[in-house]
Amino acid sequence: MAGSAPQQNQGNNVLGLSVRSGGDRKWTVRESVIDFARRVGMTSIFANPGSTELPMFRDFPADFRYVLGLQEAVVVGMADGYAQATGNAALVNLHSAAGVGNAMGNIFTAFRNRTPLVITAGQQARSILPFDPFLAATQATELPKPYVKWSIEPARAQDVPLAIARAYYLAMQEPRGPVFVSIPVDDWDQPGDPVPARSVAQRTRPEPTMLERIGEMLDACERPAFVVGGAVDRANAVQDVVRLAERHRARAYVAPMTGRCSFPEDHPLFAGFLPAMRESIVQLLSGHDAIFVIGAPAFTYHVEGQGPHVPLGAQLCQLIDDPGVAAWTPVGLAAVGNVKLGILDLLERPAPCERSLPAPREQAPRALPPAGVGERMSAAFALQTLSDVRDPASLVVEEAPGARPVMQKYLPITHAGTFLTMDSGGLGYGMPAAVGMALARPGERVIALIGDGSSMYSIQAIWSAVQLKLPVTFVILNNTRYAALQDFAPVFGFAPDEPVQGTELPGLDFVALATGMCCSGVRVSEATQLAGALRHALAADGPALVEVIVA
């Protein structure tokens, strides 16, 4: 199938590749790149076309798929959702410096999401680069830095296929992330040898002595806490972490700003979400004498804080796939390597002495519909209704920062691999990521839960969903404001009733916008109509939009 991931040797976690015989025939750069991309499963190309990229797509192969986005941020967002859903790097093509500039917000998000992307961009012809030609990318390799793992413009046309191969292997090695290759327009028809077959490891096993120390700490403590992050889900280790938490009777918290579901939120040991504030983290973790951070930084902060990073008397340990993150962890000990391999090694240890189970987390009360005629429904009631009518295993992509604390109470995510949001805090990711996820998971319904302000960053993604006939239900929470900024303003000294400039968003009609891109839509302002509207949109043949007017 077009876009499928390559077969992998799960035992050694390597890619086994073979080059088809070319005999004495001369290969071009284009043929060699296409051949390599086919062998590693990058047969969906997410792109917005430009003149300096056109030669890449001449004689476009029948087994490849060109996924068009109407703006470069949409292109990268779709590729991000697709790559996260498949577990394989996605191939992106952008238009010179202008295209890379348009895409930078979502390149930054892909970097924070640890999403493997091979990003290519066109460059002007080599022969006229000395004359500063129109559409030339000045210092092309510097533009996407520092938010790519590697960036290159090959010195010769013949080096392009090997640069693409190196980019792929780097993107797939943990910690995964985007890479960038700038390719002059006249390189594609030059001679270029096929890429030799290679096997490259994607993950490493954590050091046994460090895991032994972590295991001893967990065995000796009395009240352990796990803090889980996105790398748990990326490593397909959610159920393994659940087993380890059950063995140690450890409460499980979600790390601040985590973009995936790494512990089922209906599990008795689930303890809730940590905010990105030092003092609040310490307060919520108080009472625990050992804190094991798995697949996440310790910790991500949003505002300046004071005091200790963990409760007094508590020990901190960490298992992370990113040595750069481990290097700045302020206290404790850190094991670096693949999260799943590390957890499996910890599960091989003898079971510790039996502990009593901690009390389950108190559940939020049911949200009530509006009491008075003409009152807007709350976001809590809207998300509770969505939770009631959706399949618990359906896929959710979220970008509604103002409603995220409410979502965490009223829309629990209970299945691994079914939730995405942005680790970066940058807007414009959610709508295209939902399209990419739907493309990667054929036949599965994807719910894009988006704020009204967030949706306007990449609203063009609706068009792509329509053209691809994808089962995406866009749920727009419309409170006519940038609610997250207004709610956050008191932290920076705003008085309770002081206006926050630039945060009001009147006059947006999302049903009209969707209709203009041939997507069906409905606006719901009455609480009694919401469940029916959502059921209809979730059963639609193709994309549908529900605009929910909330308080």
XYZ file of C-alpha atoms in Angstrom:
551
model
C 0.000 0.000 0.000
C 1.259 3.481 -0.769
C 2.775 5.117 2.275
C 3.223 1.920 4.305
C 6.188 1.562 6.628
C 9.019 -0.804 5.722
C 9.318 -4.262 7.191
C 11.483 -4.116 10.295
C 13.490 -6.681 12.203
C 11.885 -6.207 15.602
C 14.511 -8.202 17.463
C 17.463 -6.049 16.431
C 15.448 -2.999 15.398
C 17.250 -2.491 12.110
C 16.069 -1.778 8.609
C 16.987 -4.533 6.162
C 17.206 -2.991 2.675
C 18.105 -4.325 -0.735
C 18.835 -2.437 -3.938
C 17.189 -3.703 -7.110
C 19.667 -4.541 -9.815
C 20.313 -1.761 -12.289
C 22.682 -3.651 -14.590
C 24.778 -1.277 -16.689
C 22.015 1.327 -16.928
C 22.911 4.818 -15.710
C 20.756 6.079 -12.842
C 19.718 9.685 -12.280
C 19.547 11.416 -8.917
C 15.758 11.349 -9.175
C 15.639 7.607 -9.801
C 18.043 6.863 -6.960
C 16.111 9.000 -4.473
C 12.773 7.486 -5.497
C 14.247 3.988 -5.253
C 15.564 4.626 -1.749
C 12.322 6.264 -0.608
C 10.374 3.266 -1.881
C 12.603 0.830 -0.014
C 12.164 2.594 3.329
C 8.433 3.171 2.912
C 8.435 6.931 2.264
C 6.007 6.734 -0.659
C 3.670 9.509 0.475
C 5.138 12.931 -0.294
C 3.613 15.846 1.607
C 4.131 18.980 -0.410
C 3.133 22.352 -1.752
C 4.516 22.822 -5.270
C 7.030 25.379 -6.462
C 9.149 25.916 -9.550
C 12.427 24.760 -7.989
C 10.828 21.446 -7.013
C 9.106 20.524 -10.269
C 11.905 18.287 -11.671
C 11.626 16.061 -8.594
C 8.139 15.022 -9.682
C 8.582 14.381 -13.396
C 7.669 10.774 -14.270
C 5.980 10.532 -10.866
C 5.836 6.830 -9.898
C 2.427 5.159 -9.798
C 3.038 3.611 -6.366
C 3.749 7.010 -4.760
C 1.182 9.470 -3.444
C 1.435 13.270 -3.633
C -0.403 14.804 -0.640
C -1.123 18.442 -1.404
C -1.378 21.061 1.310
C -2.450 24.612 0.533
C 0.180 26.171 2.788
C 3.518 24.857 3.982
C 2.566 24.779 7.670
C -0.315 22.483 6.660
C 2.102 20.296 4.694
C 4.418 19.761 7.672
C 1.511 19.301 10.092
C -0.030 16.581 7.903
C 3.346 14.855 7.582
C 3.816 15.038 11.360
C 0.476 13.367 12.107
C 1.149 10.748 9.431
C 4.659 9.955 10.704
C 3.538 9.671 14.311
C 0.683 7.354 13.342
C 2.825 5.074 11.134
C 6.011 5.173 13.201
C 8.016 5.801 10.023
C 9.595 8.974 8.696
C 7.488 11.007 6.279
C 8.896 12.760 3.213
C 8.166 16.495 2.940
C 8.857 18.820 0.014
C 8.830 22.605 0.497
C 9.425 25.515 -1.866
C 12.783 27.181 -1.348
C 13.306 29.661 1.501
C 9.769 31.053 1.410
C 8.240 27.614 1.874
C 10.587 26.709 4.688
C 9.802 30.033 6.339
C 6.062 29.391 6.137
C 6.582 25.920 7.595
C 8.906 26.868 10.463
C 6.208 26.914 13.162
C 5.309 23.287 12.504
C 8.946 22.294 11.945
C 9.535 23.592 15.478
C 6.571 21.519 16.671
C 7.868 18.403 14.870
C 11.206 18.896 16.606
C 9.507 19.101 20.010
C 7.230 16.184 19.124
C 10.279 14.065 18.198
C 8.630 13.331 14.851
C 10.814 11.753 12.124
C 10.516 13.890 8.984
C 12.786 14.088 5.952
C 12.229 17.667 4.799
C 13.492 18.642 1.359
C 13.382 22.109 -0.182
C 14.184 23.313 -3.677
C 17.164 25.526 -4.365
C 17.985 27.495 -7.494
C 20.263 25.969 -10.161
C 23.895 25.651 -9.112
C 25.169 27.522 -12.180
C 23.368 30.767 -11.249
C 23.732 30.656 -7.454
C 26.768 33.028 -7.583
C 24.462 35.708 -9.051
C 21.945 35.731 -6.177
C 19.046 34.645 -8.428
C 15.338 34.972 -7.810
C 14.054 32.286 -5.394
C 17.541 31.303 -4.266
C 17.743 30.284 -0.614
C 20.626 32.207 0.964
C 22.434 29.960 3.448
C 19.685 27.395 2.966
C 20.988 24.989 5.580
C 20.924 27.642 8.307
C 17.257 28.610 7.932
C 15.649 25.605 9.709
C 18.236 25.457 12.486
C 18.210 24.750 15.373
C 14.950 22.828 14.975
C 16.257 20.016 12.787
C 18.638 17.240 13.796
C 20.765 17.709 10.670
C 20.807 20.125 7.729
C 22.711 19.908 4.440
C 22.895 21.130 0.859
C 25.025 18.449 -0.868
C 28.231 19.699 -2.462
C 27.546 17.763 -5.681
C 24.417 16.533 -7.385
C 25.755 12.983 -7.141
C 25.705 13.293 -3.336
C 21.955 13.920 -3.085
C 20.810 10.257 -2.814
C 23.286 9.508 -0.024
C 22.258 12.738 1.751
C 18.610 11.639 1.649
C 19.593 8.235 3.020
C 21.647 9.749 5.830
C 18.779 12.110 6.599
C 16.354 9.191 6.875
C 18.566 7.200 9.214
C 19.164 10.244 11.425
C 15.459 11.072 11.530
C 14.652 7.535 12.671
C 17.365 7.225 15.311
C 16.243 8.071 18.847
C 15.594 10.735 19.782
C 13.778 11.013 16.485
C 13.125 14.289 14.745
C 13.077 16.279 11.495
C 16.078 16.658 9.176
C 16.568 19.005 6.223
C 18.077 18.632 2.731
C 18.293 21.565 0.297
C 18.416 20.342 -3.330
C 19.294 22.563 -6.338
C 16.743 22.343 -9.124
C 19.216 21.063 -11.717
C 20.427 18.138 -9.582
C 17.555 15.762 -10.300
C 18.563 14.843 -13.842
C 22.256 14.427 -13.064
C 23.810 10.955 -12.762
C 23.398 9.506 -9.288
C 24.240 5.994 -8.144
C 21.621 3.977 -6.246
C 21.978 3.954 -2.469
C 23.657 0.754 -1.221
C 21.744 -1.588 1.066
C 22.427 -0.885 4.731
C 21.112 -1.812 8.173
C 21.161 0.989 10.741
C 20.135 0.621 14.387
C 17.318 2.925 15.478
C 17.442 2.472 19.244
C 19.922 1.688 22.006
C 19.523 -0.244 25.238
C 19.924 1.733 28.475
C 22.989 0.993 30.561
C 22.249 -1.999 32.837
C 24.000 -0.511 35.874
C 21.822 2.617 35.719
C 18.675 0.523 35.391
C 19.798 -1.540 38.372
C 20.089 1.623 40.460
C 16.628 2.733 39.343
C 15.230 -0.691 40.196
C 16.818 -0.627 43.635
C 15.379 2.840 44.279
C 11.886 1.694 43.316
C 12.188 -1.443 45.441
C 13.311 0.475 48.523
C 10.769 3.296 48.457
C 7.362 3.258 50.092
C 5.289 5.668 47.996
C 6.522 5.738 44.371
C 5.195 7.984 41.624
C 5.642 7.550 37.883
C 5.637 10.613 35.630
C 5.088 9.532 32.018
C 5.757 11.403 28.776
C 5.306 11.050 25.051
C 8.333 8.797 24.509
C 6.447 5.991 26.272
C 3.778 5.926 23.569
C 6.323 6.529 20.784
C 8.184 3.414 21.946
C 4.971 1.319 22.100
C 5.645 0.843 25.809
C 2.363 1.965 27.391
C 1.249 -1.488 28.501
C 4.740 -2.265 29.786
C 4.707 0.908 31.905
C 1.255 -0.048 33.212
C 2.625 -3.448 34.266
C 5.558 -1.814 36.052
C 3.295 0.686 37.812
C 1.003 -2.135 38.945
C 3.983 -4.102 40.225
C 5.214 -1.169 42.312
C 1.738 0.192 43.169
C 2.891 3.533 41.798
C 0.616 6.447 41.030
C 1.040 7.576 37.419
C 1.057 11.274 36.496
C 1.332 12.775 33.014
C 4.379 15.003 32.514
C 3.804 18.670 31.672
C 3.094 19.483 28.013
C 2.953 15.855 26.919
C 1.673 15.355 23.376
C 0.565 11.701 23.526
C -1.360 9.310 25.788
C 1.219 7.278 27.696
C -0.988 5.880 30.490
C -4.692 4.972 30.269
C -6.630 7.722 32.014
C -9.281 5.328 33.337
C -6.740 3.142 35.173
C -7.044 3.066 38.995
C -3.402 4.168 39.341
C -3.805 7.188 37.060
C -3.263 10.316 39.156
C -3.742 13.188 36.699
C -1.722 15.820 34.862
C 1.207 17.892 36.100
C 1.199 21.589 35.187
C 4.296 23.304 33.790
C 4.995 25.175 37.049
C 7.732 24.138 39.477
C 5.925 24.872 42.732
C 2.744 23.153 41.545
C 4.662 20.038 40.474
C 6.325 19.804 43.878
C 2.984 20.239 45.622
C 1.228 17.553 43.575
C 4.092 15.087 44.038
C 4.409 15.717 47.760
C 4.039 12.548 49.792
C 5.958 10.453 47.263
C 9.458 9.367 48.254
C 10.589 8.168 44.790
C 9.689 9.804 41.480
C 10.404 7.886 38.274
C 10.136 10.073 35.158
C 9.670 7.891 32.064
C 9.990 9.222 28.537
C 9.752 12.901 29.516
C 11.879 15.803 30.726
C 12.079 16.373 34.450
C 10.474 18.846 34.155
C 9.097 21.141 31.436
C 8.350 24.588 32.917
C 6.332 27.426 31.408
C 6.980 30.187 33.928
C 9.781 31.033 36.292
C 9.714 29.165 39.598
C 11.586 28.963 42.847
C 12.600 26.291 45.320
C 13.300 22.578 44.884
C 12.440 20.642 41.734
C 11.064 17.666 43.687
C 9.518 17.401 47.162
C 11.950 17.430 50.052
C 13.017 13.905 50.904
C 12.048 12.499 47.503
C 14.515 10.883 45.100
C 14.290 11.416 41.325
C 15.239 8.944 38.598
C 14.632 9.114 34.867
C 14.507 6.883 31.781
C 14.702 8.941 28.591
C 15.663 8.351 24.944
C 17.302 11.786 24.618
C 20.784 12.296 26.121
C 20.397 16.062 25.709
C 17.384 16.052 28.024
C 19.117 13.770 30.520
C 22.073 16.163 30.630
C 20.032 19.056 32.059
C 17.842 17.093 34.487
C 18.568 19.065 37.668
C 18.729 16.263 40.271
C 18.783 12.483 40.581
C 20.006 9.872 38.131
C 19.095 9.244 34.495
C 19.292 6.195 32.246
C 19.464 6.963 28.520
C 18.111 4.680 25.822
C 14.960 3.230 24.335
C 12.106 3.454 26.829
C 10.529 0.093 25.994
C 13.820 -1.792 26.293
C 14.520 -0.119 29.621
C 11.088 -0.912 31.039
C 11.310 -4.523 29.882
C 14.662 -4.846 31.664
C 13.133 -3.436 34.846
C 10.279 -5.931 34.574
C 12.855 -8.745 34.493
C 13.879 -7.898 38.039
C 12.342 -9.885 40.926
C 9.028 -8.455 42.074
C 9.345 -6.134 45.091
C 7.575 -6.628 48.391
C 3.828 -6.173 48.128
C 2.546 -2.657 48.790
C -0.983 -1.475 49.353
C -2.728 0.185 46.421
C -3.025 3.985 46.643
C -6.503 5.459 46.680
C -7.867 6.145 43.175
C -8.095 9.693 41.902
C -11.300 11.547 42.668
C -13.429 11.844 39.545
C -14.850 15.137 38.329
C -18.625 15.501 38.794
C -20.833 15.381 35.723
C -21.019 18.713 33.925
C -24.501 20.202 33.782
C -26.225 21.843 30.815
C -26.987 25.561 31.002
C -29.583 26.417 33.644
C -31.121 29.404 31.881
C -32.579 30.015 28.445
C -30.046 31.584 26.107
C -27.025 30.680 28.254
C -24.046 29.164 26.461
C -23.066 25.634 27.357
C -19.772 25.150 29.171
C -16.742 23.599 27.514
C -16.984 20.897 30.181
C -20.503 19.951 29.064
C -19.445 19.994 25.396
C -16.444 17.710 25.984
C -18.404 15.423 28.294
C -21.015 15.038 25.547
C -18.309 14.253 23.000
C -16.908 11.654 25.391
C -20.364 10.095 25.791
C -21.029 9.689 22.058
C -17.607 8.784 20.658
C -16.003 5.363 20.483
C -13.404 5.322 23.309
C -10.879 3.877 20.854
C -11.391 6.650 18.285
C -8.429 8.845 17.400
C -8.240 12.357 18.852
C -5.970 15.194 17.770
C -6.287 18.206 20.061
C -5.323 21.852 19.759
C -7.577 23.753 22.125
C -5.165 25.087 24.769
C -7.836 27.092 26.579
C -9.945 23.972 27.046
C -7.130 21.497 27.735
C -7.583 21.358 31.542
C -11.294 20.758 30.958
C -10.577 18.076 28.361
C -8.310 16.306 30.819
C -11.262 15.977 33.200
C -14.136 15.307 30.808
C -12.638 13.581 27.760
C -10.414 10.792 29.101
C -8.021 9.117 26.663
C -7.837 5.443 27.518
C -6.036 3.755 24.617
C -2.403 3.996 23.571
C -1.730 5.460 20.142
C -5.057 7.328 19.968
C -4.107 10.868 21.005
C -1.869 13.595 19.601
C -1.284 17.210 20.472
C 1.694 19.520 20.104
C 4.603 19.397 22.574
C 5.738 22.829 21.422
C 2.836 25.111 22.320
C 2.875 26.460 18.767
C -0.508 26.746 17.088
C -1.431 25.533 13.602
C -0.585 21.878 14.149
C -3.826 20.160 15.124
C -6.016 20.420 12.036
C -3.400 19.201 9.522
C -2.084 16.576 11.963
C -5.596 15.117 12.124
C -5.595 14.854 8.326
C -2.211 13.110 8.378
C -3.334 10.704 11.082
C -6.482 9.810 9.128
C -4.373 9.193 6.025
C -2.149 6.829 8.003
C -5.016 4.923 9.636
C -7.456 4.155 6.775
C -11.036 3.597 7.834
C -10.598 4.935 11.366
C -12.471 8.030 12.464
C -10.290 10.925 13.633
C -11.667 13.683 15.861
C -9.899 17.019 15.521
C -10.714 18.969 18.688
C -9.650 22.523 17.932
C -10.086 25.953 19.504
C -11.520 28.755 17.428
C -8.270 30.743 17.561
C -6.081 27.716 16.850
C -8.124 26.649 13.845
C -7.393 29.836 11.917
C -3.677 29.057 11.723
C -4.152 26.067 9.390
C -7.804 26.131 8.335
C -6.703 25.066 4.815
C -6.339 21.522 6.188
C -10.098 21.092 5.762
C -9.613 21.310 1.986
C -7.044 18.500 2.050
C -9.386 16.326 4.137
C -12.175 16.894 1.608
C -10.008 16.137 -1.420
C -8.717 12.949 0.201
C -12.236 11.964 1.411
C -10.917 11.304 4.914
C -13.136 10.487 7.925
C -12.158 13.509 10.028
C -14.663 15.186 12.338
C -13.541 18.733 13.099
C -15.010 19.895 16.416
C -14.411 23.636 16.833
C -14.904 25.021 20.352
C -15.887 28.625 19.681
C -15.689 30.919 22.696
C -14.829 33.963 20.511
C -11.483 34.530 22.201
C -7.954 33.314 22.791
C -9.053 31.855 26.117
C -5.677 30.421 27.107
C -4.075 33.878 27.041
C -6.866 35.492 29.011
C -6.792 32.707 31.592
C -3.010 32.895 31.854
C -2.774 36.694 32.131
C -3.023 36.858 35.966
C 0.233 34.858 36.204
C 1.950 37.856 34.592
C 0.381 40.462 36.847
C -2.881 41.338 35.081
C -5.706 42.410 37.365
C -8.765 40.083 37.351
C -10.897 42.399 35.182
C -8.070 43.958 33.160
C -8.515 43.492 29.386
C -5.855 41.529 27.510
C -5.169 43.138 24.168
C -5.554 41.098 21.002
C -7.485 38.193 22.506
C -11.057 38.816 21.323
C -12.157 36.908 18.192
C -15.650 37.997 17.146
C -17.239 37.385 13.765
C -15.799 33.996 12.779
C -18.208 31.622 11.006
C -16.616 28.184 10.810
C -19.565 26.554 9.070
C -19.234 29.094 6.253
C -15.486 28.481 6.052
C -16.003 24.720 5.897
C -18.755 25.041 3.290
C -16.442 27.149 1.157
C -14.094 24.146 1.008
C -16.938 21.687 0.261
C -17.055 20.281 3.816
C -20.410 19.860 5.528
C -20.798 21.768 8.771
C -23.249 22.655 11.494
C -23.231 25.256 14.263
C -24.582 24.148 17.651
C -25.466 26.651 20.345
C -28.181 24.657 22.159
C -26.958 22.008 24.579
C -29.871 19.702 23.764
C -28.798 19.528 20.100
C -25.129 18.761 20.646
C -25.201 14.971 21.089
C -27.227 14.458 17.911
C -25.021 16.786 15.874
C -21.878 15.019 17.046
C -23.278 11.554 16.320
C -24.199 12.638 12.807
C -20.736 14.128 12.172
C -18.976 11.066 13.586
C -20.920 8.840 11.203
C -20.391 11.038 8.142
C -19.005 9.635 4.914
C -15.901 11.815 4.781
C -15.029 14.966 6.708
C -17.552 16.996 8.693
C -17.369 20.014 10.981
C -19.274 20.835 14.168
C -18.896 24.372 15.509
C -19.840 24.396 19.197
C -20.624 27.749 20.800
C -19.353 27.595 24.379
C -19.099 30.006 27.269
